[in-house]
XYZ file of C-alpha atoms in Angstrom:
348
model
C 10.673 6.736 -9.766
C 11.730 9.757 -7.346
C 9.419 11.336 -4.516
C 8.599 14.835 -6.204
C 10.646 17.129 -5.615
C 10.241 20.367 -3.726
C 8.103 22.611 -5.115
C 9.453 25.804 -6.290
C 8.241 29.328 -7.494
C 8.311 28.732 -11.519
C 6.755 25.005 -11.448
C 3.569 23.279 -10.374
C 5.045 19.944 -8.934
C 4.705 19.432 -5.255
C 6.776 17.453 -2.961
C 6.157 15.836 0.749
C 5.409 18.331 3.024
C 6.776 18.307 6.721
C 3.571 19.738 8.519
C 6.180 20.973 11.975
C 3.600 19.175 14.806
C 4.641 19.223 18.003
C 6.083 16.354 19.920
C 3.123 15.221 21.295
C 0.934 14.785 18.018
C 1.909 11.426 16.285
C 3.172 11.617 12.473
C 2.543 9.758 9.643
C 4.416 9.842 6.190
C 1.746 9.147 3.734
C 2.495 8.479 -0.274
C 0.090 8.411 -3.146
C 0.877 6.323 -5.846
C 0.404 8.216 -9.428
C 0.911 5.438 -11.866
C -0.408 3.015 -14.886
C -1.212 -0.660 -14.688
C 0.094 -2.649 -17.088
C -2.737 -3.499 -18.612
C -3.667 -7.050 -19.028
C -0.814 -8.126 -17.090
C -1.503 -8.604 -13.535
C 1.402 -10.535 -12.814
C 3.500 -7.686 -14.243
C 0.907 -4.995 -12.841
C 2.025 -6.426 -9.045
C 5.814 -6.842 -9.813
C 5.283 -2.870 -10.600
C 3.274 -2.199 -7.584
C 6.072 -3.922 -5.143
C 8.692 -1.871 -6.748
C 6.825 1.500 -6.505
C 5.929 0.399 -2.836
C 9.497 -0.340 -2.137
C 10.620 3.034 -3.182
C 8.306 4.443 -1.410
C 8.934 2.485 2.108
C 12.832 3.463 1.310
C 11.535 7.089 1.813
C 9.908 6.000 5.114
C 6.396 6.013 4.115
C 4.080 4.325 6.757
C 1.105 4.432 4.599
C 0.915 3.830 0.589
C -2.181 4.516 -1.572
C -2.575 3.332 -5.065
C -5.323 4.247 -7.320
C -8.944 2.952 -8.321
C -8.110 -0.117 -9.946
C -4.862 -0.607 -10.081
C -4.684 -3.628 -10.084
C -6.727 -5.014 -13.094
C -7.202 -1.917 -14.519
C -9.603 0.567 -15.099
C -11.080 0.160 -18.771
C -11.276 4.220 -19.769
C -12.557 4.726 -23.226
C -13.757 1.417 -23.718
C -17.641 0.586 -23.847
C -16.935 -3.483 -24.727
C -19.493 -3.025 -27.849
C -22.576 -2.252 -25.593
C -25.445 0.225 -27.103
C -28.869 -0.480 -25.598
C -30.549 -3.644 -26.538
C -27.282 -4.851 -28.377
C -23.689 -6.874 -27.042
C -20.827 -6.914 -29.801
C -19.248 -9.986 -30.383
C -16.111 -8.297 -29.905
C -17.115 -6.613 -26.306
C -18.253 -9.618 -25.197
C -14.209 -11.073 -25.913
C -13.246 -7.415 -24.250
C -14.701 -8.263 -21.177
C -13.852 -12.315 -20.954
C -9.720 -10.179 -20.918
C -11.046 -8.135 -18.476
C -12.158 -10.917 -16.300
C -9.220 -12.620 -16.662
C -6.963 -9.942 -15.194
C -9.166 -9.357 -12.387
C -8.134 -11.328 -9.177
C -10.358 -13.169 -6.530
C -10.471 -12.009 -2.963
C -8.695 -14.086 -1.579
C -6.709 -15.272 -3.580
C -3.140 -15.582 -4.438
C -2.770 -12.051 -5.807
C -3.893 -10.926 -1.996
C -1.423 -13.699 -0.299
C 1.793 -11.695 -2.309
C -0.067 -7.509 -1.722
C -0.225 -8.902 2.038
C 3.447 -10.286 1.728
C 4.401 -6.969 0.180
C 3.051 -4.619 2.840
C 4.582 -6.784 5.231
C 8.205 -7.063 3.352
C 8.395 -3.338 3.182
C 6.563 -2.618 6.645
C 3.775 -0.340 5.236
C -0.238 -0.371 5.635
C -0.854 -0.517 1.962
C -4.105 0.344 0.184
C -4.714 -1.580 -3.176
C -7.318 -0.616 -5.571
C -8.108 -3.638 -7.608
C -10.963 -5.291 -9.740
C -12.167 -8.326 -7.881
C -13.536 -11.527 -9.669
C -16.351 -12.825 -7.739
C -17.799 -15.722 -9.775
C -18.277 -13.991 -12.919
C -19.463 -10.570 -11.336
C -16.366 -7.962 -11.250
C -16.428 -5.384 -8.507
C -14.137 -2.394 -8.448
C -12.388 -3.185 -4.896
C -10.096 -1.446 -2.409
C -8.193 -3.856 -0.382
C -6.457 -2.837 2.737
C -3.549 -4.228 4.326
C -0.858 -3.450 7.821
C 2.368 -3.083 8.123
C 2.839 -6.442 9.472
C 1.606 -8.326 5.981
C -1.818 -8.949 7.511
C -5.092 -8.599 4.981
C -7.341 -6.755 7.237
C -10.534 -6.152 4.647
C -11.884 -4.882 1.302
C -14.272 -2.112 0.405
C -16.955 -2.401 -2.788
C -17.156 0.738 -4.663
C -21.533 0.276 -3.774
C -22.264 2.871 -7.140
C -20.336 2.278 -10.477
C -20.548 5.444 -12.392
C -22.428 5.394 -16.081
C -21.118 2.922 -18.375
C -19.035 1.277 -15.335
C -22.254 -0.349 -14.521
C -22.027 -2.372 -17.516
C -19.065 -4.119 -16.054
C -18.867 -3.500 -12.615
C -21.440 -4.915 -9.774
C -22.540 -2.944 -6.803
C -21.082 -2.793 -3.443
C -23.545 -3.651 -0.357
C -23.358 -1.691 3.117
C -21.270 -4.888 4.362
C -17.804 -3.479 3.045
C -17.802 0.136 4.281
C -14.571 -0.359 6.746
C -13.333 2.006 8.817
C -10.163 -0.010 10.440
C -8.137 1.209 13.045
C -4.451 1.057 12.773
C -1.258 1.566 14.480
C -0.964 4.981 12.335
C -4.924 6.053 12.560
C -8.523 4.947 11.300
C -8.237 3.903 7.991
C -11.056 3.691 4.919
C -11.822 4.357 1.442
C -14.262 5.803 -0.673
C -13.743 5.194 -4.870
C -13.713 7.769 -7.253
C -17.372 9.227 -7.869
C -19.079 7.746 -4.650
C -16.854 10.208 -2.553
C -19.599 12.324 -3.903
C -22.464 10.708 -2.295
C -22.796 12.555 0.727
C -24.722 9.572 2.843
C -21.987 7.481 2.297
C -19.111 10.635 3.570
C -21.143 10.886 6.789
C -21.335 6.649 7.748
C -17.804 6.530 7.172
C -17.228 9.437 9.746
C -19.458 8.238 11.749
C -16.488 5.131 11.892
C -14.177 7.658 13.572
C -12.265 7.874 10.046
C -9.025 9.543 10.109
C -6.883 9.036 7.292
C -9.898 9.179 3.981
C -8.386 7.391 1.297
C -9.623 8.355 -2.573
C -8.570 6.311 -4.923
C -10.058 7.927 -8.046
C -10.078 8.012 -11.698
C -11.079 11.558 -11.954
C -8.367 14.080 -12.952
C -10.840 16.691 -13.796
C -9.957 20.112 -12.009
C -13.075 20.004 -10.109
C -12.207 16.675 -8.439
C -9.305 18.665 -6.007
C -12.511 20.868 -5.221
C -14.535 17.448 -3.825
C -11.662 16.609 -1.924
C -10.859 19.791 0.153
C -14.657 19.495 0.755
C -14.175 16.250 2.345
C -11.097 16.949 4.092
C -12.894 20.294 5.901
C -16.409 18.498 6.445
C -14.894 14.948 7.836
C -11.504 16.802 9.765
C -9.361 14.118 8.268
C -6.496 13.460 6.044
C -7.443 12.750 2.675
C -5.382 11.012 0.169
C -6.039 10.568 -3.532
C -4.657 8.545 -5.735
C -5.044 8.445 -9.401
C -3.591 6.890 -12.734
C -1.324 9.085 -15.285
C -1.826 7.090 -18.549
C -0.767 7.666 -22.010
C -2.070 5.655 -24.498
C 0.396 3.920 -25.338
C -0.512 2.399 -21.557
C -3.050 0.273 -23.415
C -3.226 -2.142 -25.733
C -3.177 -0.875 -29.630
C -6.237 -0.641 -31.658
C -7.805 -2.883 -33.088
C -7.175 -4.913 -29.902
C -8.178 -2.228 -27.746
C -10.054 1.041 -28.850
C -10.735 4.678 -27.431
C -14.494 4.795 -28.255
C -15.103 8.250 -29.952
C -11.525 9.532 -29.426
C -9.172 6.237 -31.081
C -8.267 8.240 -34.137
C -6.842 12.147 -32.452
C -4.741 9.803 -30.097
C -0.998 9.378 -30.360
C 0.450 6.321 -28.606
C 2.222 9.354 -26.310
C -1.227 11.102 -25.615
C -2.115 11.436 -21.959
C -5.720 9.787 -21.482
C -5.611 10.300 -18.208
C -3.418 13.228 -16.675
C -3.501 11.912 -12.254
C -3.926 15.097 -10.377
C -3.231 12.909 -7.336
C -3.222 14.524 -3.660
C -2.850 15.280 -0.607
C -4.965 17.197 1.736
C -5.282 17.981 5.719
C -8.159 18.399 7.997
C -7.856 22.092 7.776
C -8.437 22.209 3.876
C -4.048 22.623 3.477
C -2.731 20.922 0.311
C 0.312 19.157 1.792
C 1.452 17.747 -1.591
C 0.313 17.464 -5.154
C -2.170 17.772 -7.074
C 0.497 16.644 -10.021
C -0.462 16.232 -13.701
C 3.164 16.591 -14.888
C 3.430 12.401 -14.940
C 4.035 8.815 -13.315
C 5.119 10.188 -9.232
C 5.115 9.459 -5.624
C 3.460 11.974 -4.153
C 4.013 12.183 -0.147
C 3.718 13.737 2.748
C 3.865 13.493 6.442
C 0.546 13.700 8.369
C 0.388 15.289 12.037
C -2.070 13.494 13.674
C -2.789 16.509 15.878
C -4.526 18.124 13.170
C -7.459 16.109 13.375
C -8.364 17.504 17.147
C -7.710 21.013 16.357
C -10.285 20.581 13.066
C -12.487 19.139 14.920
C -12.625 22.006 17.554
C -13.991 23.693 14.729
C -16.331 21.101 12.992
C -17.325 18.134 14.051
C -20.163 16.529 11.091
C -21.138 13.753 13.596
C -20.486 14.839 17.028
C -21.093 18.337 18.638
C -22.034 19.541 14.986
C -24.431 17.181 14.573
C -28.478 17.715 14.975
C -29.931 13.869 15.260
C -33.404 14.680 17.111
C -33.966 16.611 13.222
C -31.573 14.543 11.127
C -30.193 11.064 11.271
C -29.165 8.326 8.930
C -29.499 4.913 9.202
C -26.876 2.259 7.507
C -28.081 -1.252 6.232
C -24.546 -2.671 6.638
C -25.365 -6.477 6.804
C -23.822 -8.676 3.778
C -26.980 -9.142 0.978
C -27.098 -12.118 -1.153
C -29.711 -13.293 -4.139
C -30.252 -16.847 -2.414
C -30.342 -17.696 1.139
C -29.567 -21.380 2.071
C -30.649 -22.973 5.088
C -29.110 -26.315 5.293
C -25.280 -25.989 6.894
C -23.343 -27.655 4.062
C -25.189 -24.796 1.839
C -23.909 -22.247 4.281
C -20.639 -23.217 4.163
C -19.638 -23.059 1.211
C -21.305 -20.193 0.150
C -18.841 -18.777 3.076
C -16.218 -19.933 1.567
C -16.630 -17.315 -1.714
């Protein structure tokens, strides 16, 4: 897979952008990952993630951004036999699959994405679902250049029939880490919406806004200028460009609704990944043309000179009239007190 090319006058694929900042502003060359998991297939899902993050590095990316569940997979079009009051025998199997190619955190699958970033020197940001017990979160993991595993973020509000599947992040895993290449953190999909969640992370310092999405709806490049002008950061989202031949064939696996207008070639999910600067600039994408690295390089320097303008949590800000308070300790549904109990619940 090639970095997109330059864009030119009679198409709409975009390519890395070099953003000219002056010497003294520190750059960054960014890629977004637009691709499929193998769905499944974890084992084969990573051994396609290193090779799309070693093309990448070969291009000199710093920083590499794959979409919302990537790893694991994001179930679209499935409902795993749920209507109210009623499980399907069948769903039930669906989601025992599903379990299986999720990955605990930690785990081995994090030991080789840590390996990986480290291999190919990049910070790497995973989206993955994690296997905690037999609760599934939908999970960003984050990782330096130097192969170390530096923290996760729970997506804290699955969207509609996600909830089915997915449990709920707590205020615990809202990172914001800082990096050799900026302040790094993630918001998934449809809870870069919630506004009260936007203004803790920026209240982080966060610099480089990772999106890992499944939305390739037109009106999703709309949220993410938005966040990009109200947060003066870089924001970088990543989505999936599926067909469905991506997925498993019916009756194994079935589009709820839509099964029988698809052709194994239809696109069920058409990416739209990008890339966008502090002052609202698309620097590359949003493509919807198929399977890409999307890149571009990031002057740092931007970030100051948008936040001349704006600043949502410093000299903008009002808190004597508004304010926000974050419950960010870990929450659990049974507190032990003895310290064997303790320990290995820390352990999980």
């Amino acid at each position: 897979m090639a970095l997109v090319p330059n864009p030119v006058n009679d198409g709409p694929v975009f390519a890395e952008v070099d953003m000219g900042g002056d010497s003294s502003s520190p750059t960054v060359r960014a890629t977004v990952v637009q691709a499929a998991t193998v769905f499944y297939d974890t084992p084969a899902t990573l051994d396609k993630a290193e090779r799309l993050l070693a093309e990448a590095a070969s291009y000199g990316s710093q920083l590499v951004v794959f979409p919302e569940a990537f790893v694991g997979g994001y179930p679209r079009g499935s409902n795993f036999g749920v209507t109210i009051g009623n499980r399907t025998a069948k769903g039930k199997e669906e989601f025992r699959k599903y379990h299986a190619a999720a990955i605990d955190v930690p785990g081995p699958e994090v030991v080789r994405l840590a390996a990986m970033a480290g291999k190919y020197k990049a910070h790497l940001v995973m989206g993955v679902i994690e296997r905690d017990g037999y609760t599934l979160y939908c999970t960003v993991l984050f990782f330096d250049s130097q192969g170390h595993y530096l923290g996760k973020h729970r997506k804290i509000m699955p969207t509609a029939l996600e909830r089915i599947i997915w449990g709920f992040g707590d205020g615990s895993t809202i990172p914001v880490f800082e990096t050799q290449i900026g302040k790094i953190g993630a918001a998934i999909c449809w809870e870069n919406r919630m506004p009260l969640l936007r203004t803790a992370m920026y209240a982080k310092g966060i610099e480089i806004y990772c999106a890992p999405t499944a939305d390739a709806r037109d009106l999703w490049q709309a949220s993410m200028t938005h966040i990009a002008l109200e947060g003066g950061c870089f924001v970088l989202s990543a989505n999936q460009f599926c067909r469905r031949k991506d997925y498993p064939a019916p009756p194994d696996y079935v589009f709820s609704g839509t099964e029988e207008d698809l052709a194994p070639d239809s696109v069920v999910c058409a990416g739209g990944s990008v890339i966008i600067s502090p002052s609202g600039t698309v620097l590359a994408g949003p493509n919807y043309e198929g399977e890409a690295l999307i890149s571009a390089d990031l002057d740092l320097g931007e970030i100051a000179r948008a936040k001349f303008d704006f600043d949502v949590v410093g000299h903008y800000s009002r808190p004597e009239v508004l304010s926000l308070t974050v419950m960010d300790q870990p929450t659990s549904p049974v507190t032990f007190t003895s310290a064997a109990a303790i320990a290995e619940v820390s352990k999980r």
